[in-house]
Coordinates of C-alpha atoms and ligand atoms in Angstrom, one line a residue:
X643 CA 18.2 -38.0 70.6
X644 CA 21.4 -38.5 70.1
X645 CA 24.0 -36.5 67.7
X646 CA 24.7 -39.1 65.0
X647 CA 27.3 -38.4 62.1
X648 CA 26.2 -38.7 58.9
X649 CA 27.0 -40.8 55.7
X650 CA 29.7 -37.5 54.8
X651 CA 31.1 -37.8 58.2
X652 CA 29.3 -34.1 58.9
X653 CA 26.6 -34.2 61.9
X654 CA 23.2 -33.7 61.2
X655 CA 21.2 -31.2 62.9
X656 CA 20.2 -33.7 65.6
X657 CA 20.6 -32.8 68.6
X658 CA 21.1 -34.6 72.2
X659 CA 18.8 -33.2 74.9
X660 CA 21.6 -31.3 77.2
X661 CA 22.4 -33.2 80.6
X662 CA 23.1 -30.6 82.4
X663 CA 24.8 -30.7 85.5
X664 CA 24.3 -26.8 86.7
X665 CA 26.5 -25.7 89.9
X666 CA 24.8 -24.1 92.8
X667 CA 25.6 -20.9 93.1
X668 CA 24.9 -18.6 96.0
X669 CA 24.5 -14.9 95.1
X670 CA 28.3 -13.4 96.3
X671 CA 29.5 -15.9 94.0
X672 CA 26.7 -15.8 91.4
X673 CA 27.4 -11.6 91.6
X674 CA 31.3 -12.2 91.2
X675 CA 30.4 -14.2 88.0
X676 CA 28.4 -12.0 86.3
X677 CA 31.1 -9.6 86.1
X678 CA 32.2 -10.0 83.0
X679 CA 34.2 -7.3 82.0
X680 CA 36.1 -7.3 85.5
X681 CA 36.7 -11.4 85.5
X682 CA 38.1 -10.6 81.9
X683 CA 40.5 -7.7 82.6
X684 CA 41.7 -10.1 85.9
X685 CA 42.5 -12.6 83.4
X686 CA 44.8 -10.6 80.9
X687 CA 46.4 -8.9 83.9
X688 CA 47.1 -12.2 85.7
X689 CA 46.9 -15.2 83.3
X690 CA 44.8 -17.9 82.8
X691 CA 44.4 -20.3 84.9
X692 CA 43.3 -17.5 87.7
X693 CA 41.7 -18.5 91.2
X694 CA 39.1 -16.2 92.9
X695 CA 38.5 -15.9 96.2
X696 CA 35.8 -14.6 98.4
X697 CA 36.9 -13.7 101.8
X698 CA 33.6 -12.7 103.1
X699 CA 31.6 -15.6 102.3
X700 CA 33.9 -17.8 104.8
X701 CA 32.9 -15.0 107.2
X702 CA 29.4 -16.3 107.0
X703 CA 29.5 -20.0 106.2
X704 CA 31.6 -19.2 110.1
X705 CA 28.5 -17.9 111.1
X706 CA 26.1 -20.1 110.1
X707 CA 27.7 -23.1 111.7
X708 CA 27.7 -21.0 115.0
X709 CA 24.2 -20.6 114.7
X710 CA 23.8 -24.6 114.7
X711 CA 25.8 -24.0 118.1
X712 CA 23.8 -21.8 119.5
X713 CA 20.3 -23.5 118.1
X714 CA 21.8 -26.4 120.3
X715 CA 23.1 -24.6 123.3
X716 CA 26.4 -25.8 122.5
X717 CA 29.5 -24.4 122.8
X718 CA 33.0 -24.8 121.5
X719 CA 35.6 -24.3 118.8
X720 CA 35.1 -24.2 115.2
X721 CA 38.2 -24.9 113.4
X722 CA 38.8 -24.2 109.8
X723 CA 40.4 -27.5 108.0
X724 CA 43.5 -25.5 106.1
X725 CA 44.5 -28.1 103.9
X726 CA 41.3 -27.5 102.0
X727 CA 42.7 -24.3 100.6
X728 CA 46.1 -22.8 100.8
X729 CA 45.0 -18.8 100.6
X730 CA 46.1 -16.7 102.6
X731 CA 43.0 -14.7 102.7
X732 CA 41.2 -17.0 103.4
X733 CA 43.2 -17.8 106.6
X734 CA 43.6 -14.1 107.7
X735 CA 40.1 -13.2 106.9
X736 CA 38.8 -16.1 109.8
X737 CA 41.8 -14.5 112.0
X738 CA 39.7 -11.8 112.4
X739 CA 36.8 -14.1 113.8
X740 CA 36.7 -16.3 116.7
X741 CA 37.2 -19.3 114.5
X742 CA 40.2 -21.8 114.5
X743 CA 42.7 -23.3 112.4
X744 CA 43.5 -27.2 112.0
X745 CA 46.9 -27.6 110.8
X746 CA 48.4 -30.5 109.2
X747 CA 52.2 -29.8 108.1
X748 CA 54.7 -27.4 109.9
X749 CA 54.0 -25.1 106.9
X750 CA 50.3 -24.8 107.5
X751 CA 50.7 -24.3 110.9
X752 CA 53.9 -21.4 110.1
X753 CA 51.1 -19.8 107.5
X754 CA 48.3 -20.0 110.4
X755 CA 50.5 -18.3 112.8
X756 CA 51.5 -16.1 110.7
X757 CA 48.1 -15.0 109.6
X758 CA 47.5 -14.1 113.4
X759 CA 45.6 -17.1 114.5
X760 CA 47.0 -17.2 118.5
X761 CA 48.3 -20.9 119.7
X762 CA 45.3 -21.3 121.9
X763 CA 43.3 -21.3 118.7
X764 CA 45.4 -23.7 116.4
X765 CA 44.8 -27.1 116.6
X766 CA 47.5 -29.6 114.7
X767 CA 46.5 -32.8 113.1
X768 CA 47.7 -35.4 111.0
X769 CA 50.9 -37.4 111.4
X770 CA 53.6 -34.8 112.3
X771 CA 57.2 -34.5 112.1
X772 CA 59.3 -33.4 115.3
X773 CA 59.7 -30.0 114.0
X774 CA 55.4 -29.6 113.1
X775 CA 55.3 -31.2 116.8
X776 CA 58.2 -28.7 118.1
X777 CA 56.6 -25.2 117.1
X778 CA 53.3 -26.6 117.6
X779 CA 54.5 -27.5 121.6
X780 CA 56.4 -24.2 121.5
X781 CA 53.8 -21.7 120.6
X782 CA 51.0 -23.8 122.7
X783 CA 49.0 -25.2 119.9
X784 CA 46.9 -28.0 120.8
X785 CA 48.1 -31.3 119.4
X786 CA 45.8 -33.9 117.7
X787 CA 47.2 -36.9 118.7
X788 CA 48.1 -39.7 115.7
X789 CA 49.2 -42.4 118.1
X790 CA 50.4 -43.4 121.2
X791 CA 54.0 -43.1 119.5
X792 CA 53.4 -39.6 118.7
X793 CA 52.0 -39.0 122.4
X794 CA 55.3 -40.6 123.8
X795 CA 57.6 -38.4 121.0
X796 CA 55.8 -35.6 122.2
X797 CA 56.3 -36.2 125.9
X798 CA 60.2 -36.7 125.1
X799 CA 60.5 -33.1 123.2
X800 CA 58.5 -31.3 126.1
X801 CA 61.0 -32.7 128.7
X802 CA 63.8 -32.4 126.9
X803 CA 63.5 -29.1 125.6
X804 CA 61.1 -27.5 129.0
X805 CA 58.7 -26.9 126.9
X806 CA 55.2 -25.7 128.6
X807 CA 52.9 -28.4 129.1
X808 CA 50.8 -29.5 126.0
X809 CA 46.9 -29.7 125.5
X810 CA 46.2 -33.0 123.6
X811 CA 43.6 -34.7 122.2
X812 CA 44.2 -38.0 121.2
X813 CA 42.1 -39.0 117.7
X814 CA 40.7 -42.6 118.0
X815 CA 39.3 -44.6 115.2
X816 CA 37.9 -48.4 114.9
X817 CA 34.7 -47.3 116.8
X818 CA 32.6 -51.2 117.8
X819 CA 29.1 -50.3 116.2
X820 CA 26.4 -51.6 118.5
X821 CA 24.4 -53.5 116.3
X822 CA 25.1 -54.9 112.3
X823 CA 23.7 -52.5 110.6
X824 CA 26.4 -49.7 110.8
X825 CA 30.3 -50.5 109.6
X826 CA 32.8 -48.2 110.8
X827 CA 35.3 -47.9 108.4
X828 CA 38.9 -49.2 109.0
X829 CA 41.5 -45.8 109.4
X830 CA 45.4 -45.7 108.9
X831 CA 44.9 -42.7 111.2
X832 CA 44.1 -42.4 115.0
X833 CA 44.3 -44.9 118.0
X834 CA 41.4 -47.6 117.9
X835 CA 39.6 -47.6 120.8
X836 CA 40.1 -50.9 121.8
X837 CA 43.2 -50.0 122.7
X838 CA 42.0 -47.1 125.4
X839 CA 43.1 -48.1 128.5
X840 CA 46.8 -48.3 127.1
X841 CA 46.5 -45.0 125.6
X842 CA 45.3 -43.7 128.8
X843 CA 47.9 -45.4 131.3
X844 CA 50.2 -43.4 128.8
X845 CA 48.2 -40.0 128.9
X846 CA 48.7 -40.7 132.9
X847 CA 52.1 -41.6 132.7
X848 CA 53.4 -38.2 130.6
X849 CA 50.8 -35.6 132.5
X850 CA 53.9 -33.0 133.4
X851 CA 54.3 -33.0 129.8
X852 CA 50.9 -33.1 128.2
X853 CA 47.3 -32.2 129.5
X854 CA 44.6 -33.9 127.7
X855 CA 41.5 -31.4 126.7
X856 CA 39.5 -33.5 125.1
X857 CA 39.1 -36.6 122.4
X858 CA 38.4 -36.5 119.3
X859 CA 37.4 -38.1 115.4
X860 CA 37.6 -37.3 112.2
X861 CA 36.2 -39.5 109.6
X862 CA 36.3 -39.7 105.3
X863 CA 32.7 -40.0 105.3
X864 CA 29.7 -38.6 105.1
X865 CA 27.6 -41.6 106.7
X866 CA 25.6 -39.9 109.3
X867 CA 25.2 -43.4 111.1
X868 CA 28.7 -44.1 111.1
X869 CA 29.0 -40.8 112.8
X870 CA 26.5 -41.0 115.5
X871 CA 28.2 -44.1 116.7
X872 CA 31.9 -42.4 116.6
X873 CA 30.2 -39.5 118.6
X874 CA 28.2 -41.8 120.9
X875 CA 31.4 -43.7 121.6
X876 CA 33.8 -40.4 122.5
X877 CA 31.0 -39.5 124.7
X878 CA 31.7 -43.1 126.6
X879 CA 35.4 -42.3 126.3
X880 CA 35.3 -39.1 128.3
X881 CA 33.2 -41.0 130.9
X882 CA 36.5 -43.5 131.4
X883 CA 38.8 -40.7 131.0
X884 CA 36.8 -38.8 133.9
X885 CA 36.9 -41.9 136.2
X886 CA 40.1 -41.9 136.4
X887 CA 40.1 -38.3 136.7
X888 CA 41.5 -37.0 133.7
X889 CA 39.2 -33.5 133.4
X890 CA 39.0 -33.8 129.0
X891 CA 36.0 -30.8 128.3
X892 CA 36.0 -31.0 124.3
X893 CA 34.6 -33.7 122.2
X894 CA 36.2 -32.9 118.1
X895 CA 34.2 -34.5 115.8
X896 CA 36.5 -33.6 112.9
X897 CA 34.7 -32.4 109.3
X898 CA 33.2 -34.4 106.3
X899 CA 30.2 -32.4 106.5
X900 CA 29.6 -32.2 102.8
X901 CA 29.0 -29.5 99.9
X902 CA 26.3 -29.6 97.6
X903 CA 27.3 -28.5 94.5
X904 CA 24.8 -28.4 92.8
X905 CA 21.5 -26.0 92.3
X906 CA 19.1 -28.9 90.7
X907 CA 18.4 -32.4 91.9
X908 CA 16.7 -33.7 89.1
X909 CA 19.4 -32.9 86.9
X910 CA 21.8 -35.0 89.3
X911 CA 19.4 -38.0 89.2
X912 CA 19.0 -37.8 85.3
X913 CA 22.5 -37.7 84.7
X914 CA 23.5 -40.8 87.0
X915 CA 20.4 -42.7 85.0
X916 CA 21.8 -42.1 81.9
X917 CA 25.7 -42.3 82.9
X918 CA 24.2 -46.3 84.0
X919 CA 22.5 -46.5 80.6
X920 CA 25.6 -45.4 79.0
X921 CA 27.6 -48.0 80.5
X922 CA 24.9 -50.2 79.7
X923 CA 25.3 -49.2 76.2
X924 CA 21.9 -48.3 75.8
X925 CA 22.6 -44.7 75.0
X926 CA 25.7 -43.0 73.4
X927 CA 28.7 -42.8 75.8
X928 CA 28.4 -39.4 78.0
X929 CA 32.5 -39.2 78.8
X930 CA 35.6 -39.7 77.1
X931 CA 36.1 -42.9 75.7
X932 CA 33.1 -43.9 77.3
X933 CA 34.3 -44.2 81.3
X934 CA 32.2 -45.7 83.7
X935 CA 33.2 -43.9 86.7
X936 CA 33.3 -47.2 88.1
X937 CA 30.6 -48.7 86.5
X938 CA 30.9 -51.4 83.9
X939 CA 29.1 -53.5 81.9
X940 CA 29.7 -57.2 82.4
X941 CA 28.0 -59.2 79.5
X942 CA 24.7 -56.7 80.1
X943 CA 25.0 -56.4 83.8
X944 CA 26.1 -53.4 85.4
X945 CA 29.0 -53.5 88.1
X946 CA 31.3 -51.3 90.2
X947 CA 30.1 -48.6 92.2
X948 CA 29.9 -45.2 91.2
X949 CA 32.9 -43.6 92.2
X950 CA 31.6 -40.0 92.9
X951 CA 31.2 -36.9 95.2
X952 CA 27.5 -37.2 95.5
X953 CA 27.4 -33.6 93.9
X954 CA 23.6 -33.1 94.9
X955 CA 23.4 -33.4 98.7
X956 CA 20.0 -31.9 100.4
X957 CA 21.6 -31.7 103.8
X958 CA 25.4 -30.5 104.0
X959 CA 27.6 -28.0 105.6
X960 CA 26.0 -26.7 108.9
X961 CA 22.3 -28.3 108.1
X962 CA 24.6 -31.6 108.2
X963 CA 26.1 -30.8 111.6
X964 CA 22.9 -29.9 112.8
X965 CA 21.0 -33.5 111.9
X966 CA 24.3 -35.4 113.2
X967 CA 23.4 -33.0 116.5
X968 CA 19.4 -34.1 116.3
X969 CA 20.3 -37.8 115.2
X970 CA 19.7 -39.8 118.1
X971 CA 22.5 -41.4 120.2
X972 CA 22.6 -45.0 119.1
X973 CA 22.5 -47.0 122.5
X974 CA 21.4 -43.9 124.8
X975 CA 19.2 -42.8 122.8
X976 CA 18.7 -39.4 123.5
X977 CA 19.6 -36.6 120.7
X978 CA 23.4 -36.5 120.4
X979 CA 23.3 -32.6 121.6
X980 CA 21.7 -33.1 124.6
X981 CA 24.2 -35.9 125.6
X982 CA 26.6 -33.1 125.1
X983 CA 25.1 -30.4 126.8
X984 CA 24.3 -32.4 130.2
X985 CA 28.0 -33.2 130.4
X986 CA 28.7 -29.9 130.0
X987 CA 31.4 -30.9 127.0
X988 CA 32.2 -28.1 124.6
X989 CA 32.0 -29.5 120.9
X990 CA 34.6 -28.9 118.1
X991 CA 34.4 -29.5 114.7
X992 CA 36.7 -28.8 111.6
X993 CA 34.9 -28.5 108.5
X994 CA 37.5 -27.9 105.4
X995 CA 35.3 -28.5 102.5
X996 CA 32.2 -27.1 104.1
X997 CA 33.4 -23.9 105.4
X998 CA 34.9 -23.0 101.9
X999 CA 31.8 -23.8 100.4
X1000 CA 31.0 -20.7 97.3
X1001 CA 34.1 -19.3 98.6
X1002 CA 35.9 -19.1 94.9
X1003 CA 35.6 -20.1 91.6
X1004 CA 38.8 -21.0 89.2
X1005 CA 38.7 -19.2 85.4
X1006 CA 40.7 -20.7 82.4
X1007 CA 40.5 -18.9 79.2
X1008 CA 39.6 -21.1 75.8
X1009 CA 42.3 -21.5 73.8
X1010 CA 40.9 -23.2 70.7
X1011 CA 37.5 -25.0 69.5
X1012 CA 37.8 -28.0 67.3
X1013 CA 35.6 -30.5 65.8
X1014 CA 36.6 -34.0 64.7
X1015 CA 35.7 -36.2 62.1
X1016 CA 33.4 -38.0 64.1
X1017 CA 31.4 -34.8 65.1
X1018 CA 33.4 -34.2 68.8
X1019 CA 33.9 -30.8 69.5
X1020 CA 36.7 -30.3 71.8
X1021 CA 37.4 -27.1 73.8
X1022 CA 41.0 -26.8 74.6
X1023 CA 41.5 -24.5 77.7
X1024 CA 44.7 -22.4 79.2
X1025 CA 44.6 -24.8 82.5
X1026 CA 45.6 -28.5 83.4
X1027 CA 43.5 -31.3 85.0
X1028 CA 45.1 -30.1 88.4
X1029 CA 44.5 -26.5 88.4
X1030 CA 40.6 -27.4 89.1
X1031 CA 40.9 -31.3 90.4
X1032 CA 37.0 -32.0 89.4
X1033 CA 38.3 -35.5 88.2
X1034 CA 40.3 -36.8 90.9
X1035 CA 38.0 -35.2 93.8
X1036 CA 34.8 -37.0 91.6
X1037 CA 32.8 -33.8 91.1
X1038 CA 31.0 -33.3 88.2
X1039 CA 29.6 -29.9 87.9
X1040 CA 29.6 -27.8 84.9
X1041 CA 31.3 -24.8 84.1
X1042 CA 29.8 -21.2 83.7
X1043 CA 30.6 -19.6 80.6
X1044 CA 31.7 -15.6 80.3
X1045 CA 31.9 -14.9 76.9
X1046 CA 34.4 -12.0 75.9
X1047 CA 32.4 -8.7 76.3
X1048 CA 32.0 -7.3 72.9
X1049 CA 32.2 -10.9 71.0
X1050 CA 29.6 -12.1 68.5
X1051 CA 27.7 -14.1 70.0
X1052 CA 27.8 -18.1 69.6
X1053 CA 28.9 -18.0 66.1
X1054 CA 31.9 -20.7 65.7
X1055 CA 35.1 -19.6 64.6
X1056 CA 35.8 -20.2 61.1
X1057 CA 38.6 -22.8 61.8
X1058 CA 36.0 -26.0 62.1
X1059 CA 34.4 -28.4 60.2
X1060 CA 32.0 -27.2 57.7
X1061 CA 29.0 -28.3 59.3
X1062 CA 29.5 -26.4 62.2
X1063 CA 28.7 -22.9 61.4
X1064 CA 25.0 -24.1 59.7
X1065 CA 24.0 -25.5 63.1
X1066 CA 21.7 -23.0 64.6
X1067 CA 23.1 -21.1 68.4
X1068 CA 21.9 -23.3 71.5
X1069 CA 23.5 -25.9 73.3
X1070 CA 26.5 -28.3 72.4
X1071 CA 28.1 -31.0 73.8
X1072 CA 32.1 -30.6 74.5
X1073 CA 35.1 -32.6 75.7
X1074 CA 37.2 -30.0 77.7
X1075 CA 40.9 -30.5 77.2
X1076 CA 44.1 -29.2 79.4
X1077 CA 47.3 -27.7 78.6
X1078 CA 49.1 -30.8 78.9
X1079 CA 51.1 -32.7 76.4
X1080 CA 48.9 -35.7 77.9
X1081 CA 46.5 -37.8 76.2
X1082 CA 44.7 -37.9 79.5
X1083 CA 44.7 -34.2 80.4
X1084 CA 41.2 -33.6 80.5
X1085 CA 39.4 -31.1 83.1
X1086 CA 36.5 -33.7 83.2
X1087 CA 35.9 -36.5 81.3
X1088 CA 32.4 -36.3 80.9
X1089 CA 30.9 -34.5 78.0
X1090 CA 30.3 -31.3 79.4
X1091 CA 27.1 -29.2 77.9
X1092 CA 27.5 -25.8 77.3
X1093 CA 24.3 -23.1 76.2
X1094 CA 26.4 -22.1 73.2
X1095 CA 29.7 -23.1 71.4
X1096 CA 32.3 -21.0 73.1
X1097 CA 35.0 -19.3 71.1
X1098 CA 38.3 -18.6 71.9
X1099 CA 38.7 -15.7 74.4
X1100 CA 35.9 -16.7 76.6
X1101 CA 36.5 -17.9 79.6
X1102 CA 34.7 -20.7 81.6
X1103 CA 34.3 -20.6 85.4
X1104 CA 34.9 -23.6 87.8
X1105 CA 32.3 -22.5 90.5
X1106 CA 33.1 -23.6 93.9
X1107 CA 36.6 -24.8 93.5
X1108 CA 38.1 -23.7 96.9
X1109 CA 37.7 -26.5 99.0
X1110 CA 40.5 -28.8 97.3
X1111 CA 39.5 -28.3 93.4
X1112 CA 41.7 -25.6 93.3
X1113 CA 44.8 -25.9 94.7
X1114 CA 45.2 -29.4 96.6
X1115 CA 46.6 -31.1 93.1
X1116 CA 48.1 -28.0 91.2
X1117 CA 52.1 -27.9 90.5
X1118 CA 54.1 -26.9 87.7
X1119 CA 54.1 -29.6 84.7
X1120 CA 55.6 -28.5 81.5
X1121 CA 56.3 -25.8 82.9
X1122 CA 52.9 -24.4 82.9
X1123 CA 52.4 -21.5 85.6
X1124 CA 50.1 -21.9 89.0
X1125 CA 47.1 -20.5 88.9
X1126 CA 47.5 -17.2 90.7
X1127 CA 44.9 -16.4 93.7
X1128 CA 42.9 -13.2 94.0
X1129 CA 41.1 -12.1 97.1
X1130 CA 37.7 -10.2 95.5
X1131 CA 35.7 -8.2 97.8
X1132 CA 32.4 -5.3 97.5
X1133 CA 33.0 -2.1 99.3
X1134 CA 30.3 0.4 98.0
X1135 CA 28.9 -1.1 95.5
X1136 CA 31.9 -2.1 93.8
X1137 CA 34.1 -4.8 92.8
X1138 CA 37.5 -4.8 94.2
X1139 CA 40.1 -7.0 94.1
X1140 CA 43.9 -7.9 95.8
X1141 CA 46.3 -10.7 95.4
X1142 CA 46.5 -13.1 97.9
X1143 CA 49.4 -12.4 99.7
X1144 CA 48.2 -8.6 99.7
X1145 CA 44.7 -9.4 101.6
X1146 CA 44.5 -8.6 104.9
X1147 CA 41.0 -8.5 107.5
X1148 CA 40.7 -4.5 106.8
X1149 CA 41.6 -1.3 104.9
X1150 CA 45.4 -0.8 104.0
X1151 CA 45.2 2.1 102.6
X1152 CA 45.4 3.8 105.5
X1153 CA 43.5 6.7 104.7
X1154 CA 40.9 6.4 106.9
X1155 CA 42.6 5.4 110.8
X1156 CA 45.7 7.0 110.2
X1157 CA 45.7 9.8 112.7
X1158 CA 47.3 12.2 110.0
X1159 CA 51.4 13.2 109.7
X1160 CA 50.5 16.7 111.2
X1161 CA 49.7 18.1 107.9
X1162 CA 46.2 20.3 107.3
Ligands
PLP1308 C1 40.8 -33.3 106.0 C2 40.5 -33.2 107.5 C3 39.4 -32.4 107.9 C4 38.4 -31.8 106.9 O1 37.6 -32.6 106.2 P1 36.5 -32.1 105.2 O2 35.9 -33.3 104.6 O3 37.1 -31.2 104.2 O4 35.5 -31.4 106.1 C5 39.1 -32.3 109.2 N1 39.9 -32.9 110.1 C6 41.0 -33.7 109.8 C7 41.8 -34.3 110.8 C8 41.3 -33.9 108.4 O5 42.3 -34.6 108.1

């Protein structure tokens, strides 16, 4: 039922059955949370919003996409997609591994190299200005080739400046799908395919400058068809290039493997139903000012498309990568793997979202709680709608509450309406509101359902921000500060914690491999 206001403008004691929308948590992350006392002192040290990160979980979401590798007998690269996050620790902590970096701007690539990811592990993407193209060249980097422009700018720097030959991998896009039931989706990025033999006759043309290592994809999607056919079609591709024998070994299939975000289908399913009724109008609205998310109602029919991460996905992250692996070739028909593995090609991937998947969490502390006439309670946090970019990257998820250790309980602070302190403790439906002097600054715009009223003090926690919720979108309006990042780690038993910028792969405290000043 829903929460109706009353003839004195006061709710009654009605209550709407809670859509939750609960986010999956894994249990370094679900540990991290339930730290209360040590999230809180973090936050009054180093502001609100703060960014968490867990350096050891991208350690084994690493590993567990080798172990699709090795399921498949396959071998190959792993690269780590940087512009998902910009930590530091994060970047240093996979230095330590055997994994990879793909870089898209000279900075990433400066921060990669810096982190001590070696060359022959770095491989740039993107469209790239001569100096991202330069150091990449310089240091030995493999390039991801945009176009055959950028293949001929390339050539032109190596010569002119003797650089050492350069690995390449051309990315191709416009794949032909072999029957009508797949669409490939038009890119702005990569060389279509139709135009191979052109980009080849170049590749020839400019081998003392550049040696090409392999081909490669990377598609917006996570249409498993649509991917079978791009990897179906590079496996054609290294076929040509070997005939004219070119020697390419790596097929990169790119990333868009997909997080699930969240730990209950059901929930997911119920809340799209009634987000459709709400549009529909045959409910109250479920988001601020009643958006559709797409949908709309057109003199009682619904239109649009939802507009969405599909928050609840069964198979993502490795499990993804190792279906597209199983999924049969479309026109060979053999298991894309086994193509693979005949050919002897090495396969590399670069998942951003996917290998960052429970690696963080963002926290914002709650400012003020307010009721309006109309019965909305709104929950005004210390963070904007970029510090945790749920709206713009379409993920609905809800946030975790960590109520200030020590606080009563539930009981709403004596600022609101009337009403509010008779209502019994349990759940409550809230509009969360930003920093911003923006009408729109909301950190979602769907009523978000909380197990109690928070007060202010609490904080909430954004689980599994660090693939682009938390700090893709985030600058400085108004002045309001960046979220700071913290690298948070267990080492016996314990909690411990660095900035960013201070985590490094390994103890710097010395105490323990220093060989000793000479002193007893
Ligand atoms: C963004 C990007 C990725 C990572 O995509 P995810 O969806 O985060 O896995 C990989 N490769 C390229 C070239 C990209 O631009």
């Amino acid at each position: 039922m829903p929460l109706k206001p009353t003839s004195d403008g006061k709710q009654n004691t009605v209550r709407p059955s809670p859509l939750y929308l609960e986010p999956r948590l894994e249990p370094l992350l679900r540990s991290l949370l339930e730290t209360t006392d040590f999230l809180h002192t973090l936050v009054d040290a180093l502001g609100s919003p703060l960014n968490l990160l867990l350096p050891e979980q991208i350690a084994d979401n690493l590993a567990r996409f080798r172990s699709v590798y090795r399921k498949h007998h396959l071998t190959g690269r792993i690269y780590f997609a940087h512009k998902a996050n910009r930590s530091s620790a994060l970047v240093r902590r996979l230095a330590a591994t055997d994994a990879g970096l793909d870089v898209a701007s000279l900075g990433e690539l400066q921060h990669a190299l810096g982190a001590g990811c070696t060359p022959d592990r770095i491989m740039a993407t993107g469209p790239k200005s001569r100096e991202f193209l330069w150091l990449a060249a310089r240091t030995g980097a493999t390039v991801h080739l945009d176009s055959r422009g950028e293949l001929d700018d390339l050539a032109d720097l190596v010569r002119k400046h003797s650089l050492p030959r350069v690995p390449v991998m051309p990315r191709l896009s416009g794949f032909p799908s072999p029957g009508t039931t797949v669409l490939t989706r038009p890119s702005r990025f990569g060389s279509p395919v139709s135009e191979l033999d052109d980009l080849l006759d170049t590749l020839e043309r400019h081998q003392d400058a550049v040696e090409l290592t392999g081909v490669a994809y990377h598609l917006d999607t996570t249409g498993m068809a649509e991917k079978a056919v791009a990897l179906e079609a590079c496996i054609r591709v290294m076929d040509d290039c070997h005939r004219r024998g070119l020697r390419p070994r790596t097929i990169d299939i790119g990333g868009g493997f997909g997080v699930n975000y969240l730990a209950d289908a059901a929930q997911w399913e119920q809340y799209t139903t009634e987000l459709t009724n709400a549009v529909l109008g045959r409910r109250p609205a479920l988001t601020w000012q009643g958006h559709g998310y797409g949908l709309r109602n057109e003199s009682g029919t619904l239109r649009g498309a939802l507009g969405l991460y599909p928050a609840h996905r069964p198979v993502a992250a490795e499990a993804y990568l190792d279906e597209l692996l199983s999924h049969r070739a479309p026109t060979l028909g053999r298991p894309l793997a086994t193509l693979l593995l005949e050919n002897l090609y090495e396969l590399a991937v670069e998942p951003g979202r996917a290998l960052v998947d429970q690696c963080g969490a963002t926290l914002a502390r709650v400012l003020e709680v307010r009721h309006t006439p109309d019965g909305t309670c709104l929950v005004r946090l210390e963070m904007n709608a970029r510090d945790a970019s749920l709206e713009d990257h379409g993920v609905l998820m809800d946030p975790v509450l960590i109520p200030r250790s020590g606080a009563p309980a539930a009981s709403a602070p004596a600022t609101t309406a009337p009403s509010a302190s008779a209502l019994p403790d349990g759940p409550v439906g809230v509009h969360l509101l930003g920093n911003l002097c923006l009408e729109a600054d909301l950190i979602t715009r769907r009523l978000v359902h909380l197990p109690r009223l928070p007060a202010p003090g609490d904080l909430l926690a954004f689980a599994n921000t660090a693939g682009y919720l938390m700090d893709f979108n985030a600058g400085r309006p108004l002045q309001q500060p960046v979220a700071r990042k913290v690298a948070a780690y267990r080492q016996d038993g314990a909690w411990h914690w660095r900035l960013d910028e201070q985590y490094w792969p390994l103890d710097t405290t010395g105490a323990a491999t220093h060989q000793g000043d000479g002193r007893a």
